[in-house]
Amino acid sequence: MKGIRLRKAKNLMMTILMGAATITVLVPLALIFIHIVRMGLSSITLDFFTQIPKPTGETGGGMANGIAGSALMIGLASAIGLPIGVFGALYLTEYGGSRISNLIRFSADILSGVPSIITGMVAYTLLVVPMKGFSALAGAVALAFIMIPIVLRTTEEQLKMVPGTLREASLALGVPMWRTSLKVTLRSATKGVMTGVLLAIARIAGETAPLLFTALGNQFWSKRLTEPMAALPLQIFNFAIAPYEDWHKLAWAGALVLVVIMFTLSLSARYFGRSRQGS
Amino acid sequence: MAESEQPQKWKIEKGMNGDFIFKGVTVIFAFTILAILLLMVYEMVRESLPSIRKFGWGFITGRDWDAVQGSFASLPYIWGSVVSSILALLLATPLSVGTALFITELAPKKVGGVIASLVELLAAIPSVIYGLWGVLVMAPWLQSTVQPFLIEHLGFLPLFQGAPYGVSMLAAVFILMIMVVPIITSIAKEVLLAVPQSQKEAAIALGATRWEMIRMAVLPYGKSGILGAVILGLGRAIGETMAVTMVIGNTPQISLSLLSPAYTMPSVIANEFAETTSKLHASALMEIGLILLAVTLIINTLARLLLWGVTRKQKGGSAA
């Protein structure tokens, strides 16, 4: 064969290029990760979890109000988003005609591609303007907008995997459709649904843009849901762009906490996903 | 017998009632999603109307953004968004496709799996953290090392003129590239995994080298799916707010130089929307948001259609 050497050389070159691409991709990501861990570990203190931010010029302080605010808003967003996502998915798999289902699916896919800052603007016009003030509630609604399509699509995937024979068996025993859906179909997909929920929570836990003009952020503790509320990602943003070395340290500590939360959520999502496959 | 059938029948009817309610609830929630999408579009259009009426097409073609004078036009922001996203995609696409090919075709299964999960884990890092790293680590490094080097050696090009500021279009391009690579890689990987084994084996059996197999069997099959992944990455890059806002320098100017600061559509919204000076200012920002929404809707529709085509082909293939 003529040219076999050339062909092999080309093969080798492309192999090396693909390997090089992989290394080029992994190196900056690894650098970022290592840097966050190193800076975070050197900046984090117990105060970080118990104190609120100190006024400009004073050292120390923490992000306790941000952590609490994030947790509260994530909880609220889940309370709004989970039922819509899960029941919507039940409609798609248990009832929907193919055309309507495709329309809903398509809207969910498009919705998940809407930039998160736009969801913030919409929550602003829907809640902040009529209520005449930035509020934790508006922040939670903006986060729910982001969460709903993720929960819907992952739940639907899981429900689709429940064998039809299981539903038929239940229906044949005279169990009404709604009980079958909730107690048989949804129940046997619980672990998979949990995976989707955890991934959705991981996604909104780090969202900053939708909170900028809904929850706004707060230097202090918030007492009501109708007040501006601090959130961990917002505080990281504000402290990162401030010109104080001390605030940068707090931002790094916040970043580490956020990354640990994200990874814990992703890994437990994976755990749920895997144990479902195993059983 | 007749007596014992009576309660049975009643139970079934009650069950049917439950079914009716249950179906109603699921229908309402399912259509809530459609309603949210329509509501978003409606709200954005409604709030943009004052600005659209006042400035017309001039809003897109003009360069003047002056909150004090009350005159608004958005070309510098559109320019910043388009240039930063497209350059980031140009850099990210070969890297992502190369990585996806490495994971699916070259690496041993276990190694590929580990790399794939690493990439997926990194895709989950929030943008504010990329921004934190970008503004505190990458931008100073660009300012002290990369940009002086570019000015010295490539300074004759209009792309690399000016002073090294650190925060710049270049910084935004780099941070966007780092952020979209995991997204494109993980979708492209899924697409490549859907290439039927028989196609690859056929190429190998004809004596193709591994690269020739990739070029002849894998890439043509995955072409539209990979394109879908890239377009989806573009949608993410254009809408990306926090990380870009933190590194791009937030200066509304149209400059050919990658070293000069710029501004993007999401960034100006993020910086100004909470503190607007007038109704018109808010409406102008809303119109920028509307443009952004329209662009991402088009991009995402396109990407989904391409990706749906792939998954459908995959289903058809497995059924045949």
Tab-separated table of N, CA, C and O in Angstrom, chain B residues 91-181:
chain	number	residue	atom	x	y	z
B	91	LEU	N	-12.551	29.096	19.898
B	91	LEU	CA	-11.496	28.418	20.651
B	91	LEU	C	-12.008	27.136	21.297
B	91	LEU	O	-11.306	26.124	21.348
B	92	ALA	N	-13.245	27.172	21.780
B	92	ALA	CA	-13.754	26.050	22.578
B	92	ALA	C	-14.130	24.845	21.716
B	92	ALA	O	-13.974	23.705	22.145
B	93	THR	N	-14.614	25.102	20.492
B	93	THR	CA	-15.139	23.992	19.690
B	93	THR	C	-14.091	22.906	19.386
B	93	THR	O	-14.331	21.734	19.691
B	94	PRO	N	-12.928	23.266	18.805
B	94	PRO	CA	-11.957	22.191	18.540
B	94	PRO	C	-11.509	21.490	19.821
B	94	PRO	O	-11.366	20.249	19.839
B	95	LEU	N	-11.346	22.262	20.889
B	95	LEU	CA	-10.927	21.649	22.157
B	95	LEU	C	-11.986	20.662	22.651
B	95	LEU	O	-11.673	19.542	23.074
B	96	SER	N	-13.249	21.083	22.598
B	96	SER	CA	-14.320	20.232	23.121
B	96	SER	C	-14.489	18.977	22.278
B	96	SER	O	-14.612	17.866	22.808
B	97	VAL	N	-14.512	19.162	20.948
B	97	VAL	CA	-14.703	17.999	20.084
B	97	VAL	C	-13.512	17.046	20.225
B	97	VAL	O	-13.686	15.828	20.312
B	98	GLY	N	-12.299	17.620	20.297
B	98	GLY	CA	-11.112	16.783	20.510
B	98	GLY	C	-11.218	15.990	21.798
B	98	GLY	O	-10.955	14.787	21.837
B	99	THR	N	-11.654	16.659	22.861
B	99	THR	CA	-11.783	15.978	24.151
B	99	THR	C	-12.860	14.902	24.092
B	99	THR	O	-12.672	13.786	24.593
B	100	ALA	N	-13.984	15.251	23.457
B	100	ALA	CA	-15.077	14.275	23.362
B	100	ALA	C	-14.623	13.052	22.562
B	100	ALA	O	-14.933	11.905	22.928
B	101	LEU	N	-13.884	13.278	21.485
B	101	LEU	CA	-13.366	12.160	20.695
B	101	LEU	C	-12.378	11.339	21.514
B	101	LEU	O	-12.377	10.107	21.470
B	102	PHE	N	-11.526	12.039	22.267
B	102	PHE	CA	-10.556	11.342	23.110
B	102	PHE	C	-11.283	10.442	24.117
B	102	PHE	O	-10.923	9.281	24.301
B	103	ILE	N	-12.344	10.984	24.726
B	103	ILE	CA	-13.087	10.205	25.728
B	103	ILE	C	-13.752	8.991	25.088
B	103	ILE	O	-13.692	7.884	25.615
B	104	THR	N	-14.398	9.196	23.922
B	104	THR	CA	-15.219	8.111	23.376
B	104	THR	C	-14.427	7.139	22.509
B	104	THR	O	-14.732	5.953	22.489
B	105	GLU	N	-13.416	7.619	21.767
B	105	GLU	CA	-12.776	6.747	20.782
B	105	GLU	C	-11.372	6.284	21.173
B	105	GLU	O	-10.946	5.208	20.772
B	106	LEU	N	-10.635	7.135	21.908
B	106	LEU	CA	-9.229	6.798	22.137
B	106	LEU	C	-8.952	6.221	23.517
B	106	LEU	O	-8.294	5.187	23.650
B	107	ALA	N	-9.449	6.900	24.546
B	107	ALA	CA	-9.070	6.519	25.902
B	107	ALA	C	-9.666	5.166	26.263
B	107	ALA	O	-10.743	4.808	25.775
B	108	PRO	N	-8.960	4.404	27.117
B	108	PRO	CA	-9.565	3.200	27.667
B	108	PRO	C	-10.849	3.591	28.413
B	108	PRO	O	-10.938	4.703	28.923
B	109	LYS	N	-11.817	2.680	28.457
B	109	LYS	CA	-13.138	3.024	28.973
B	109	LYS	C	-13.104	3.699	30.343
B	109	LYS	O	-13.794	4.675	30.585
B	110	LYS	N	-12.243	3.159	31.226
B	110	LYS	CA	-12.217	3.698	32.591
B	110	LYS	C	-11.668	5.112	32.615
B	110	LYS	O	-12.224	5.989	33.266
B	111	VAL	N	-10.560	5.318	31.884
B	111	VAL	CA	-9.951	6.651	31.836
B	111	VAL	C	-10.944	7.652	31.246
B	111	VAL	O	-11.155	8.738	31.785
B	112	GLY	N	-11.580	7.247	30.144
B	112	GLY	CA	-12.566	8.107	29.514
B	112	GLY	C	-13.681	8.460	30.482
B	112	GLY	O	-14.107	9.611	30.553
B	113	GLY	N	-14.128	7.449	31.244
B	113	GLY	CA	-15.197	7.685	32.212
B	113	GLY	C	-14.784	8.696	33.261
B	113	GLY	O	-15.556	9.590	33.623
B	114	VAL	N	-13.540	8.571	33.740
B	114	VAL	CA	-13.060	9.495	34.770
B	114	VAL	C	-12.993	10.912	34.213
B	114	VAL	O	-13.467	11.871	34.844
B	115	ILE	N	-12.432	11.052	33.001
B	115	ILE	CA	-12.336	12.384	32.395
B	115	ILE	C	-13.729	12.969	32.196
B	115	ILE	O	-13.990	14.132	32.501
B	116	ALA	N	-14.646	12.127	31.716
B	116	ALA	CA	-16.012	12.610	31.478
B	116	ALA	C	-16.650	13.088	32.772
B	116	ALA	O	-17.294	14.148	32.801
B	117	SER	N	-16.465	12.344	33.871
B	117	SER	CA	-17.109	12.809	35.110
B	117	SER	C	-16.432	14.058	35.639
B	117	SER	O	-17.105	14.914	36.213
B	118	LEU	N	-15.109	14.171	35.455
B	118	LEU	CA	-14.423	15.399	35.867
B	118	LEU	C	-14.998	16.599	35.118
B	118	LEU	O	-15.325	17.626	35.726
B	119	VAL	N	-15.129	16.435	33.800
B	119	VAL	CA	-15.640	17.533	32.984
B	119	VAL	C	-17.050	17.907	33.432
B	119	VAL	O	-17.401	19.076	33.553
B	120	GLU	N	-17.866	16.891	33.737
B	120	GLU	CA	-19.235	17.171	34.144
B	120	GLU	C	-19.299	17.870	35.500
B	120	GLU	O	-20.097	18.772	35.719
B	121	LEU	N	-18.402	17.444	36.393
B	121	LEU	CA	-18.342	18.060	37.716
B	121	LEU	C	-17.971	19.534	37.581
B	121	LEU	O	-18.513	20.403	38.263
B	122	LEU	N	-17.028	19.817	36.660
B	122	LEU	CA	-16.558	21.192	36.498
B	122	LEU	C	-17.596	22.057	35.808
B	122	LEU	O	-17.631	23.267	36.000
B	123	ALA	N	-18.474	21.407	35.018
B	123	ALA	CA	-19.555	22.170	34.395
B	123	ALA	C	-20.525	22.672	35.453
B	123	ALA	O	-21.286	23.601	35.220
B	124	ALA	N	-20.496	22.048	36.638
B	124	ALA	CA	-21.439	22.423	37.684
B	124	ALA	C	-20.946	23.606	38.522
B	124	ALA	O	-21.698	24.151	39.307
B	125	ILE	N	-19.670	23.992	38.360
B	125	ILE	CA	-19.168	25.126	39.138
B	125	ILE	C	-19.891	26.399	38.688
B	125	ILE	O	-19.970	26.683	37.509
B	126	PRO	N	-20.439	27.156	39.657
B	126	PRO	CA	-21.217	28.339	39.281
B	126	PRO	C	-20.356	29.421	38.646
B	126	PRO	O	-19.164	29.525	38.920
B	127	SER	N	-20.999	30.247	37.809
B	127	SER	CA	-20.247	31.220	37.028
B	127	SER	C	-19.605	32.274	37.916
B	127	SER	O	-18.561	32.810	37.583
B	128	VAL	N	-20.209	32.547	39.071
B	128	VAL	CA	-19.630	33.586	39.933
B	128	VAL	C	-18.245	33.148	40.427
B	128	VAL	O	-17.356	33.969	40.651
B	129	ILE	N	-18.043	31.840	40.533
B	129	ILE	CA	-16.737	31.352	40.991
B	129	ILE	C	-15.707	31.439	39.869
B	129	ILE	O	-14.553	31.812	40.098
B	130	TYR	N	-16.129	31.130	38.633
B	130	TYR	CA	-15.230	31.367	37.501
B	130	TYR	C	-14.869	32.848	37.440
B	130	TYR	O	-13.722	33.215	37.157
B	131	GLY	N	-15.855	33.701	37.717
B	131	GLY	CA	-15.605	35.136	37.699
B	131	GLY	C	-14.619	35.554	38.782
B	131	GLY	O	-13.718	36.352	38.544
B	132	LEU	N	-14.789	34.986	39.964
B	132	LEU	CA	-13.880	35.280	41.083
B	132	LEU	C	-12.449	34.931	40.702
B	132	LEU	O	-11.523	35.725	40.870
B	133	TRP	N	-12.269	33.740	40.138
B	133	TRP	CA	-10.943	33.325	39.696
B	133	TRP	C	-10.463	34.222	38.558
B	133	TRP	O	-9.308	34.656	38.539
B	134	GLY	N	-11.378	34.550	37.673
B	134	GLY	CA	-11.019	35.381	36.522
B	134	GLY	C	-10.522	36.746	36.940
B	134	GLY	O	-9.491	37.219	36.445
B	135	VAL	N	-11.209	37.377	37.880
B	135	VAL	CA	-10.863	38.758	38.208
B	135	VAL	C	-9.674	38.816	39.169
B	135	VAL	O	-8.866	39.732	39.105
B	136	LEU	N	-9.526	37.825	40.042
B	136	LEU	CA	-8.451	37.903	41.028
B	136	LEU	C	-7.182	37.168	40.593
B	136	LEU	O	-6.101	37.468	41.078
B	137	VAL	N	-7.288	36.195	39.698
B	137	VAL	CA	-6.109	35.427	39.302
B	137	VAL	C	-5.778	35.620	37.829
B	137	VAL	O	-4.661	36.004	37.475
B	138	MET	N	-6.757	35.358	36.954
B	138	MET	CA	-6.455	35.366	35.527
B	138	MET	C	-6.168	36.775	34.997
B	138	MET	O	-5.191	36.973	34.271
B	139	ALA	N	-7.002	37.753	35.370
B	139	ALA	CA	-6.818	39.103	34.835
B	139	ALA	C	-5.450	39.690	35.224
B	139	ALA	O	-4.749	40.228	34.369
B	140	PRO	N	-5.034	39.581	36.488
B	140	PRO	CA	-3.686	40.069	36.822
B	140	PRO	C	-2.588	39.345	36.045
B	140	PRO	O	-1.609	39.964	35.634
B	141	TRP	N	-2.786	38.048	35.817
B	141	TRP	CA	-1.797	37.275	35.060
B	141	TRP	C	-1.752	37.741	33.603
B	141	TRP	O	-0.674	37.921	33.031
B	142	LEU	N	-2.938	37.974	33.031
B	142	LEU	CA	-2.984	38.500	31.655
B	142	LEU	C	-2.262	39.843	31.587
B	142	LEU	O	-1.498	40.108	30.667
B	143	GLN	N	-2.502	40.680	32.598
B	143	GLN	CA	-1.937	42.020	32.594
B	143	GLN	C	-0.416	41.988	32.720
B	143	GLN	O	0.283	42.747	32.057
B	144	SER	N	0.089	41.085	33.548
B	144	SER	CA	1.524	41.089	33.811
B	144	SER	C	2.294	40.263	32.783
B	144	SER	O	3.455	40.552	32.510
B	145	THR	N	1.687	39.244	32.200
B	145	THR	CA	2.446	38.327	31.349
B	145	THR	C	1.950	38.275	29.907
B	145	THR	O	2.687	38.602	28.985
B	146	VAL	N	0.692	37.875	29.738
B	146	VAL	CA	0.223	37.573	28.389
B	146	VAL	C	0.100	38.824	27.529
B	146	VAL	O	0.597	38.868	26.402
B	147	GLN	N	-0.552	39.847	28.065
B	147	GLN	CA	-0.818	41.019	27.235
B	147	GLN	C	0.456	41.775	26.844
B	147	GLN	O	0.598	42.154	25.682
B	148	PRO	N	1.428	41.991	27.767
B	148	PRO	CA	2.689	42.615	27.328
B	148	PRO	C	3.373	41.808	26.226
B	148	PRO	O	3.894	42.374	25.264
B	149	PHE	N	3.305	40.478	26.357
B	149	PHE	CA	3.899	39.613	25.341
B	149	PHE	C	3.225	39.831	23.991
B	149	PHE	O	3.887	39.992	22.962
B	150	LEU	N	1.890	39.862	23.997
B	150	LEU	CA	1.139	40.052	22.748
B	150	LEU	C	1.440	41.426	22.149
B	150	LEU	O	1.616	41.561	20.942
B	151	ILE	N	1.532	42.442	23.005
B	151	ILE	CA	1.788	43.795	22.506
B	151	ILE	C	3.170	43.858	21.873
B	151	ILE	O	3.372	44.427	20.807
B	152	GLU	N	4.129	43.201	22.520
B	152	GLU	CA	5.503	43.267	22.027
B	152	GLU	C	5.652	42.534	20.694
B	152	GLU	O	6.286	43.028	19.768
B	153	HIS	N	5.061	41.346	20.589
B	153	HIS	CA	5.319	40.515	19.419
B	153	HIS	C	4.257	40.612	18.335
B	153	HIS	O	4.541	40.398	17.172
B	154	LEU	N	3.022	40.905	18.721
B	154	LEU	CA	1.954	40.977	17.722
B	154	LEU	C	1.301	42.352	17.712
B	154	LEU	O	0.211	42.530	17.174
B	155	GLY	N	1.982	43.312	18.304
B	155	GLY	CA	1.401	44.648	18.469
B	155	GLY	C	1.101	45.361	17.166
B	155	GLY	O	0.340	46.314	17.146
B	156	PHE	N	1.704	44.877	16.047
B	156	PHE	CA	1.435	45.522	14.764
B	156	PHE	C	0.024	45.204	14.267
B	156	PHE	O	-0.519	45.885	13.414
B	157	LEU	N	-0.596	44.138	14.807
B	157	LEU	CA	-1.975	43.822	14.432
B	157	LEU	C	-2.939	44.719	15.206
B	157	LEU	O	-2.703	45.013	16.369
B	158	PRO	N	-4.034	45.135	14.551
B	158	PRO	CA	-5.001	45.956	15.295
B	158	PRO	C	-5.628	45.193	16.465
B	158	PRO	O	-6.160	45.799	17.391
B	159	LEU	N	-5.550	43.860	16.412
B	159	LEU	CA	-6.155	43.054	17.473
B	159	LEU	C	-5.445	43.242	18.815
B	159	LEU	O	-6.026	43.050	19.872
B	160	PHE	N	-4.173	43.563	18.758
B	160	PHE	CA	-3.400	43.585	19.999
B	160	PHE	C	-2.763	44.945	20.248
B	160	PHE	O	-1.581	45.059	20.513
B	161	GLN	N	-3.556	45.998	20.105
B	161	GLN	CA	-3.005	47.315	20.365
B	161	GLN	C	-3.597	47.897	21.633
B	161	GLN	O	-4.670	47.520	22.057
B	162	GLY	N	-2.844	48.807	22.226
B	162	GLY	CA	-3.321	49.455	23.427
B	162	GLY	C	-2.528	49.015	24.640
B	162	GLY	O	-1.546	48.280	24.534
B	163	ALA	N	-2.984	49.489	25.800
B	163	ALA	CA	-2.259	49.196	27.034
B	163	ALA	C	-2.799	47.925	27.663
B	163	ALA	O	-3.948	47.556	27.445
B	164	PRO	N	-1.964	47.209	28.412
B	164	PRO	CA	-2.451	45.999	29.086
B	164	PRO	C	-3.243	46.336	30.342
B	164	PRO	O	-2.675	46.753	31.343
B	165	TYR	N	-4.553	46.190	30.269
B	165	TYR	CA	-5.389	46.490	31.436
B	165	TYR	C	-5.664	45.261	32.305
B	165	TYR	O	-6.114	45.380	33.422
B	166	GLY	N	-5.487	44.085	31.729
B	166	GLY	CA	-5.928	42.898	32.457
B	166	GLY	C	-7.369	42.599	32.127
B	166	GLY	O	-7.659	41.765	31.278
B	167	VAL	N	-8.298	43.343	32.801
B	167	VAL	CA	-9.712	43.145	32.463
B	167	VAL	C	-9.928	43.637	31.032
B	167	VAL	O	-9.593	44.764	30.714
B	168	SER	N	-10.456	42.780	30.174
B	168	SER	CA	-10.517	43.115	28.752
B	168	SER	C	-11.393	42.117	28.021
B	168	SER	O	-11.849	41.127	28.596
B	169	MET	N	-11.593	42.389	26.732
B	169	MET	CA	-12.285	41.438	25.866
B	169	MET	C	-11.576	40.085	25.897
B	169	MET	O	-12.223	39.036	25.955
B	170	LEU	N	-10.236	40.121	25.874
B	170	LEU	CA	-9.468	38.873	25.875
B	170	LEU	C	-9.792	38.033	27.117
B	170	LEU	O	-9.992	36.819	27.034
B	171	ALA	N	-9.854	38.699	28.273
B	171	ALA	CA	-10.162	37.989	29.518
B	171	ALA	C	-11.547	37.358	29.432
B	171	ALA	O	-11.755	36.207	29.852
B	172	ALA	N	-12.509	38.103	28.856
B	172	ALA	CA	-13.874	37.572	28.728
B	172	ALA	C	-13.891	36.364	27.804
B	172	ALA	O	-14.553	35.360	28.090
B	173	VAL	N	-13.131	36.453	26.693
B	173	VAL	CA	-13.075	35.330	25.754
B	173	VAL	C	-12.516	34.094	26.453
B	173	VAL	O	-13.076	32.995	26.345
B	174	PHE	N	-11.439	34.279	27.205
B	174	PHE	CA	-10.827	33.132	27.883
B	174	PHE	C	-11.775	32.513	28.915
B	174	PHE	O	-11.946	31.298	28.973
B	175	ILE	N	-12.401	33.361	29.716
B	175	ILE	CA	-13.246	32.819	30.788
B	175	ILE	C	-14.464	32.126	30.178
B	175	ILE	O	-14.888	31.061	30.647
B	176	LEU	N	-15.002	32.705	29.077
B	176	LEU	CA	-16.148	32.067	28.418
B	176	LEU	C	-15.728	30.727	27.822
B	176	LEU	O	-16.457	29.746	27.896
B	177	MET	N	-14.535	30.705	27.238
B	177	MET	CA	-14.053	29.455	26.666
B	177	MET	C	-13.967	28.376	27.748
B	177	MET	O	-14.477	27.269	27.575
B	178	ILE	N	-13.361	28.738	28.868
B	178	ILE	CA	-13.220	27.761	29.953
B	178	ILE	C	-14.591	27.274	30.415
B	178	ILE	O	-14.769	26.102	30.747
B	179	MET	N	-15.579	28.191	30.381
B	179	MET	CA	-16.901	27.812	30.896
B	179	MET	C	-17.726	26.986	29.920
B	179	MET	O	-18.516	26.151	30.348
B	180	VAL	N	-17.598	27.247	28.605
B	180	VAL	CA	-18.458	26.494	27.681
B	180	VAL	C	-17.846	25.158	27.271
B	180	VAL	O	-18.567	24.273	26.831
B	181	VAL	N	-16.532	25.017	27.445
B	181	VAL	CA	-15.904	23.748	27.061
B	181	VAL	C	-16.557	22.535	27.747
B	181	VAL	O	-16.899	21.565	27.064
